[in-house]
mmCIF file of C-alpha atoms and ligand atoms in Angstrom:
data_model
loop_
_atom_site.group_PDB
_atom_site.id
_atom_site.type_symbol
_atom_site.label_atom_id
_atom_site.label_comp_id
_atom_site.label_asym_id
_atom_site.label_seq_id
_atom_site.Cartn_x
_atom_site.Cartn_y
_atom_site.Cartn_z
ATOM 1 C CA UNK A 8 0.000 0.000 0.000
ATOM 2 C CA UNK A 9 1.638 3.331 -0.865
ATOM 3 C CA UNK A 10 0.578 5.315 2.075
ATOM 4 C CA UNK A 11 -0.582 4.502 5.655
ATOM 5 C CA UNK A 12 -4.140 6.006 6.504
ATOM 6 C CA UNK A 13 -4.203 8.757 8.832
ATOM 7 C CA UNK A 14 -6.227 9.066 11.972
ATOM 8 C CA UNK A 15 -8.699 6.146 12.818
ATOM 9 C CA UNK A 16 -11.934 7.296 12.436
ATOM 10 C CA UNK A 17 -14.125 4.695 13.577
ATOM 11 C CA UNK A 18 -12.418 1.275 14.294
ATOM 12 C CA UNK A 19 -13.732 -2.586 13.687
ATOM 13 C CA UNK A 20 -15.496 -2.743 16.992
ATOM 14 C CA UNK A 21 -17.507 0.276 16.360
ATOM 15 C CA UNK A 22 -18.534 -0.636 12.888
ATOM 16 C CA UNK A 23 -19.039 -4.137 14.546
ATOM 17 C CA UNK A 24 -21.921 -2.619 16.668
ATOM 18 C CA UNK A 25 -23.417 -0.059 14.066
ATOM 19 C CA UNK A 26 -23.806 -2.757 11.906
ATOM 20 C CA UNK A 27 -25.426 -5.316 14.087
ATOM 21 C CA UNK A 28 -27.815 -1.825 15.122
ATOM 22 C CA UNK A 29 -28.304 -1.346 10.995
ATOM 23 C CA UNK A 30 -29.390 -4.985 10.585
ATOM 24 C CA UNK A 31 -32.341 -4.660 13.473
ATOM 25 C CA UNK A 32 -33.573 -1.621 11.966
ATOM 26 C CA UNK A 33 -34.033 -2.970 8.683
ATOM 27 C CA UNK A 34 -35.573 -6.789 10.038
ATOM 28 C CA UNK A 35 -38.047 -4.373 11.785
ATOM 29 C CA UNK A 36 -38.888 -2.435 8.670
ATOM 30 C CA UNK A 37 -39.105 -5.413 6.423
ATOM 31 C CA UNK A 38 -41.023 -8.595 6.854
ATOM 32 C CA UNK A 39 -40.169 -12.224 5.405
ATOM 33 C CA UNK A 40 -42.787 -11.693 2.855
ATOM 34 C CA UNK A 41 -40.776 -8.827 1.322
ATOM 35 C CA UNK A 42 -38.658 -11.188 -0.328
ATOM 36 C CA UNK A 43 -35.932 -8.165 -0.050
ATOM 37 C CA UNK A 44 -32.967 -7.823 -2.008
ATOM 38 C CA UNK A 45 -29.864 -6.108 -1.401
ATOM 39 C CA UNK A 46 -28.024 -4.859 -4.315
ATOM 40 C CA UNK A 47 -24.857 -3.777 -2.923
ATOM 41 C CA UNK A 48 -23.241 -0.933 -5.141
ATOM 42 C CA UNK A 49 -19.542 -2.260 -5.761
ATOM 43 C CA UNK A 50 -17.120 -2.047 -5.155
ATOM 44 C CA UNK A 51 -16.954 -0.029 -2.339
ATOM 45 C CA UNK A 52 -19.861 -1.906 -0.346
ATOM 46 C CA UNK A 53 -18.373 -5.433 -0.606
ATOM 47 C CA UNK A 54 -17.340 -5.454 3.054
ATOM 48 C CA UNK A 55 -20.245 -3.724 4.608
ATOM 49 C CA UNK A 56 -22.572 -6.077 2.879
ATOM 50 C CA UNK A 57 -20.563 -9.356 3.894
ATOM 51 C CA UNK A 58 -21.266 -8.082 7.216
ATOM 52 C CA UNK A 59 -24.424 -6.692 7.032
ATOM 53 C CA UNK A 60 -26.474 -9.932 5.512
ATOM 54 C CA UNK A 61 -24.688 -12.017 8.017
ATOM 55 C CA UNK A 62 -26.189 -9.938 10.994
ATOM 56 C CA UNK A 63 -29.305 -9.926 9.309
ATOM 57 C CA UNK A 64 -32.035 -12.306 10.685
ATOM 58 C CA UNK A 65 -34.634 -12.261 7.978
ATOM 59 C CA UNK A 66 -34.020 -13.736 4.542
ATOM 60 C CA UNK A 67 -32.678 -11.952 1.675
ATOM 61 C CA UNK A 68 -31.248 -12.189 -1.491
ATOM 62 C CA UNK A 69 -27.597 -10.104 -2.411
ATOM 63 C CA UNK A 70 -26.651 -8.796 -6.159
ATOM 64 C CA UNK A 71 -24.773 -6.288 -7.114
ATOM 65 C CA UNK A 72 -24.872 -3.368 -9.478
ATOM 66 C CA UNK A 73 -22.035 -1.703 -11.315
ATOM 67 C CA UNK A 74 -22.162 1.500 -12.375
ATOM 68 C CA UNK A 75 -19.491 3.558 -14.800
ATOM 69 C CA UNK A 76 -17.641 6.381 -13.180
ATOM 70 C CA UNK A 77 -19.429 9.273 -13.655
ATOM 71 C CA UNK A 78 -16.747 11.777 -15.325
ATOM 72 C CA UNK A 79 -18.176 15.613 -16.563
ATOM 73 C CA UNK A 80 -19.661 13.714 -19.593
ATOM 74 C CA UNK A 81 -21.645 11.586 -17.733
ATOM 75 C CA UNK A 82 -23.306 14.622 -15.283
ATOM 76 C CA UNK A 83 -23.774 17.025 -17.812
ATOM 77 C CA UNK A 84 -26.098 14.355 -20.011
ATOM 78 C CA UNK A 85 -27.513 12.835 -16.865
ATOM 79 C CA UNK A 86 -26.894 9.363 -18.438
ATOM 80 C CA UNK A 87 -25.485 6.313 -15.515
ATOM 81 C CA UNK A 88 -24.374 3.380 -17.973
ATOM 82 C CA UNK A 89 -24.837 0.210 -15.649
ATOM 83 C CA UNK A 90 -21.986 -2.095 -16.257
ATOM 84 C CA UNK A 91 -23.290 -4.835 -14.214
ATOM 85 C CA UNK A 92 -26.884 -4.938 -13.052
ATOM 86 C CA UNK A 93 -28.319 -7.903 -11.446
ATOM 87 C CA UNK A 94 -29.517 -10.535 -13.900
ATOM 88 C CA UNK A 95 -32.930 -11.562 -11.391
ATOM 89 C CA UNK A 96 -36.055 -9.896 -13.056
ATOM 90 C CA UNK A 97 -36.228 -6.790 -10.713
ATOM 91 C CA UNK A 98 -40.130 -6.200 -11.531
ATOM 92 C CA UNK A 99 -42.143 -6.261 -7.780
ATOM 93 C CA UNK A 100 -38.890 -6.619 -5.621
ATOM 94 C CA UNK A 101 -38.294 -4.799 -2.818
ATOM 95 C CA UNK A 102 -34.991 -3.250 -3.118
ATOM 96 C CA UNK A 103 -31.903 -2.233 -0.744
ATOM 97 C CA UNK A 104 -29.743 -0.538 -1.867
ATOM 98 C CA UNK A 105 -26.462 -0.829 -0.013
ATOM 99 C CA UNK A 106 -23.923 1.674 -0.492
ATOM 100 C CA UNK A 107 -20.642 2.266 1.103
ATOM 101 C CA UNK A 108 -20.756 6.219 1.405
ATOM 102 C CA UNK A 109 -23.729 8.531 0.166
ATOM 103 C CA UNK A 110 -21.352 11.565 -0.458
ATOM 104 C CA UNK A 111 -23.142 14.131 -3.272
ATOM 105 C CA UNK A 112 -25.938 11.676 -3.597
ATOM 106 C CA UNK A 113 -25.268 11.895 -7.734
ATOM 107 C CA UNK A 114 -25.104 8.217 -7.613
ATOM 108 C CA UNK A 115 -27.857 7.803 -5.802
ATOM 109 C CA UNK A 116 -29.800 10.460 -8.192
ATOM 110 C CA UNK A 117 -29.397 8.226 -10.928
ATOM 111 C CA UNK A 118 -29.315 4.762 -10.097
ATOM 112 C CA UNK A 119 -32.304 4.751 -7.957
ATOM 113 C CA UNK A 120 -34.884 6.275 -11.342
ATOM 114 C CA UNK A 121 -33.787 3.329 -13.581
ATOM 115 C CA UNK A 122 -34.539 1.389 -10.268
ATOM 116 C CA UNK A 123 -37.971 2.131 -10.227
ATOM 117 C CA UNK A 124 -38.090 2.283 -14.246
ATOM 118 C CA UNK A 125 -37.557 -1.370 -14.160
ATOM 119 C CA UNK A 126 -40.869 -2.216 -12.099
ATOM 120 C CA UNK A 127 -38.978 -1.831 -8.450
ATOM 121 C CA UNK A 128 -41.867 -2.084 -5.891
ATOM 122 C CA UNK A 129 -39.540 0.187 -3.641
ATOM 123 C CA UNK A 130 -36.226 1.056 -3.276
ATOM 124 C CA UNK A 131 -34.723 2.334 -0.172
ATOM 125 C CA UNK A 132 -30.980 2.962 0.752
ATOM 126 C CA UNK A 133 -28.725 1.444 3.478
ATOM 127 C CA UNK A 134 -25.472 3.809 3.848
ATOM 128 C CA UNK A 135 -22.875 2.498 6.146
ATOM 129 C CA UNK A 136 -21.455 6.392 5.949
ATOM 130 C CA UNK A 137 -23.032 9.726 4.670
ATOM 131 C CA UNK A 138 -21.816 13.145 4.167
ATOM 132 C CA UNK A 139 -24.172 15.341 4.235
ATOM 133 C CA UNK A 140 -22.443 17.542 1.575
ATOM 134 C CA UNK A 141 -25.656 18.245 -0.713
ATOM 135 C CA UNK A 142 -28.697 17.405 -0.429
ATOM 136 C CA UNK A 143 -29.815 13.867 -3.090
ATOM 137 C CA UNK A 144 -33.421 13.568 -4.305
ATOM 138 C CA UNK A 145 -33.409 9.947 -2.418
ATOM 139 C CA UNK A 146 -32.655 10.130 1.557
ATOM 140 C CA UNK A 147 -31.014 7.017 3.022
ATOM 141 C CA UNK A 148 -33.554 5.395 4.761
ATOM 142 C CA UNK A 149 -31.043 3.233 6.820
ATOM 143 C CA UNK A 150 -27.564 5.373 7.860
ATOM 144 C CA UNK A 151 -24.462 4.053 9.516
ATOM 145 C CA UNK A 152 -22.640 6.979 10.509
ATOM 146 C CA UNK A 153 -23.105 10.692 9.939
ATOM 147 C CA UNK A 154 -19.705 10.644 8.091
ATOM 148 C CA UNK A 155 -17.436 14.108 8.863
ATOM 149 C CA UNK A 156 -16.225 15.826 5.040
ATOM 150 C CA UNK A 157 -12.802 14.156 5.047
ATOM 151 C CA UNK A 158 -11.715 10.929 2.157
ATOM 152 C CA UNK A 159 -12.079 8.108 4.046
ATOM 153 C CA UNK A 160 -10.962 4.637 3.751
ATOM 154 C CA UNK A 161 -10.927 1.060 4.762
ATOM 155 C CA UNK A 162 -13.609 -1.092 5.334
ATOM 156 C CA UNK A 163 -14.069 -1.431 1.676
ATOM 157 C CA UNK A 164 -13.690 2.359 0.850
ATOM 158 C CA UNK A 165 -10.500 2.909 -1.659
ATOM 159 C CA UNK A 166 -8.429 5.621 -2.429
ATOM 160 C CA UNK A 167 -7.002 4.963 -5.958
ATOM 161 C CA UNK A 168 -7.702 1.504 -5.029
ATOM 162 C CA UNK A 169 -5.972 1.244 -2.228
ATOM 163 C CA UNK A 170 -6.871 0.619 1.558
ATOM 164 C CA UNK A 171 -10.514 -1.283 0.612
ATOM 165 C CA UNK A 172 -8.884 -4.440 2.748
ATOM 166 C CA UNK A 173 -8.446 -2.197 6.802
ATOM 167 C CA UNK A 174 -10.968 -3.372 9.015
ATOM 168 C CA UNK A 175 -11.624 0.003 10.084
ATOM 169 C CA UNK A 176 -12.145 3.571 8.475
ATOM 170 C CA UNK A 177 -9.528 5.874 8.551
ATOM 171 C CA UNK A 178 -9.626 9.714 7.205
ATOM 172 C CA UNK A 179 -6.291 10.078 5.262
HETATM 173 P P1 IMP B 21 -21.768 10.510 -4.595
HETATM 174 O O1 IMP B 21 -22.360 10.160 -5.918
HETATM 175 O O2 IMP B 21 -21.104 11.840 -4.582
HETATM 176 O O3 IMP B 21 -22.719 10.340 -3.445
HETATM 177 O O4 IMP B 21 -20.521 9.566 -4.398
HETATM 178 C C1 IMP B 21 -20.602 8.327 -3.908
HETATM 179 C C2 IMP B 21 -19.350 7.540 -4.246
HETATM 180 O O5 IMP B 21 -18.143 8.326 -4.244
HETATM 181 C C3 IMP B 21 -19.161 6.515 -3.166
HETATM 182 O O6 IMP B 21 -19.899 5.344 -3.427
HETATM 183 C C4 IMP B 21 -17.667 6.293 -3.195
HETATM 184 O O7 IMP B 21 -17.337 5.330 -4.169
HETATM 185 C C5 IMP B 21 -17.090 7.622 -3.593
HETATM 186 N N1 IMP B 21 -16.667 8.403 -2.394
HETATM 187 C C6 IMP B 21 -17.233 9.509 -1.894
HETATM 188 N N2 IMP B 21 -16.594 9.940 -0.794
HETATM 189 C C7 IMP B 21 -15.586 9.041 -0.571
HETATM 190 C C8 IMP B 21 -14.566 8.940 0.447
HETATM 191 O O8 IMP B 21 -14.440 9.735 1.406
HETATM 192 N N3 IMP B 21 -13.709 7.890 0.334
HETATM 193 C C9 IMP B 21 -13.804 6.965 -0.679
HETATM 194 N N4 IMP B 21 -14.749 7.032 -1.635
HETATM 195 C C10 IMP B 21 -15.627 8.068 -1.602
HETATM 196 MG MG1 MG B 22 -19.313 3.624 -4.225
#
């Protein structure tokens, strides 16, 4: 790795607990018969969701979605090209959407229209970290930590692909 992370910002056993919280709050919002799927946005959300559906106690399905990296093309048409979206018909599902960090909410802004376009019977968004730093048309529903406006990494975050494997976040 080509630099160590700065100050820990919120270390394994705290994630630990938030996400064990995260994974009551959405059992209690969703029932059995929601047939739920998480569709965890990678690759930033590969750890969260390992631990996430393992603390959860109803049943789910897990996908994933891909989505190109938005450069000043992409914005200015408002066009997300999905690189990899979940073959499963997505028609009547109840979605999750699990993201790693909410930080403009562009992502979000996109992703979560052609969602619904394809027959979604709801979407709603689990955020292990948000930033608050504008304000997206779709609110995370489910939020692990009110994230402070530094680049973070670890827990699957990256910078320049680097640091997804820490166990804990770190501001760099
Ligand atoms: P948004 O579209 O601005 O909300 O950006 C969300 C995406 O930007 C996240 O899913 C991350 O991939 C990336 N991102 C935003 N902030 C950070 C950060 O602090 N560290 C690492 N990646 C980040
Ligand atoms: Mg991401």
């Amino acid at each position: 790795m080509s630099r160590l992370p700065g100050r820990v910002v919120y270390d394994a056993e705290t994630i630990e607990r938030r996400v064990r919280g995260l994974a009551e709050e959405i059992a209690c919002a969703y029932g059995a018969d929601d047939r739920l799927l998480l569709l965890g946005v990678l690759k930033g959300s590969f750890v969260f969701l390992a631990d996430l559906v393992r603390a959860l106690e109803i049943p789910v399905q897990v996908d994933f979605l891909v989505v190109s990296s938005y450069g000043d093309a992409m914005v200015s048409s408002g066009e997300v090209r999905f690189e990899y979206l979940a073959r499963a018909p997505l028609a009547g599902r109840s979605i999750l959407l699990v993201e790693d960090i909410v930080d403009t909410g562009r992502t979000l802004d996109q992703v979560v229209p052609l969602l619904l376009e394809r027959g979604a019977r709801s979407v709603e968004i689990c955020a292990l970290l948000h930033k608050r730093r504008a304000s997206s048309r779709y609110e995370p529903r489910f939020v692990g930590f009110e994230a402070p406006d530094d680049f973070l990494v670890g827990y699957g975050l990256d910078h320049a692909e680097d640091f997804r494997q820490l166990p804990y976040v770190a501001s760099l």
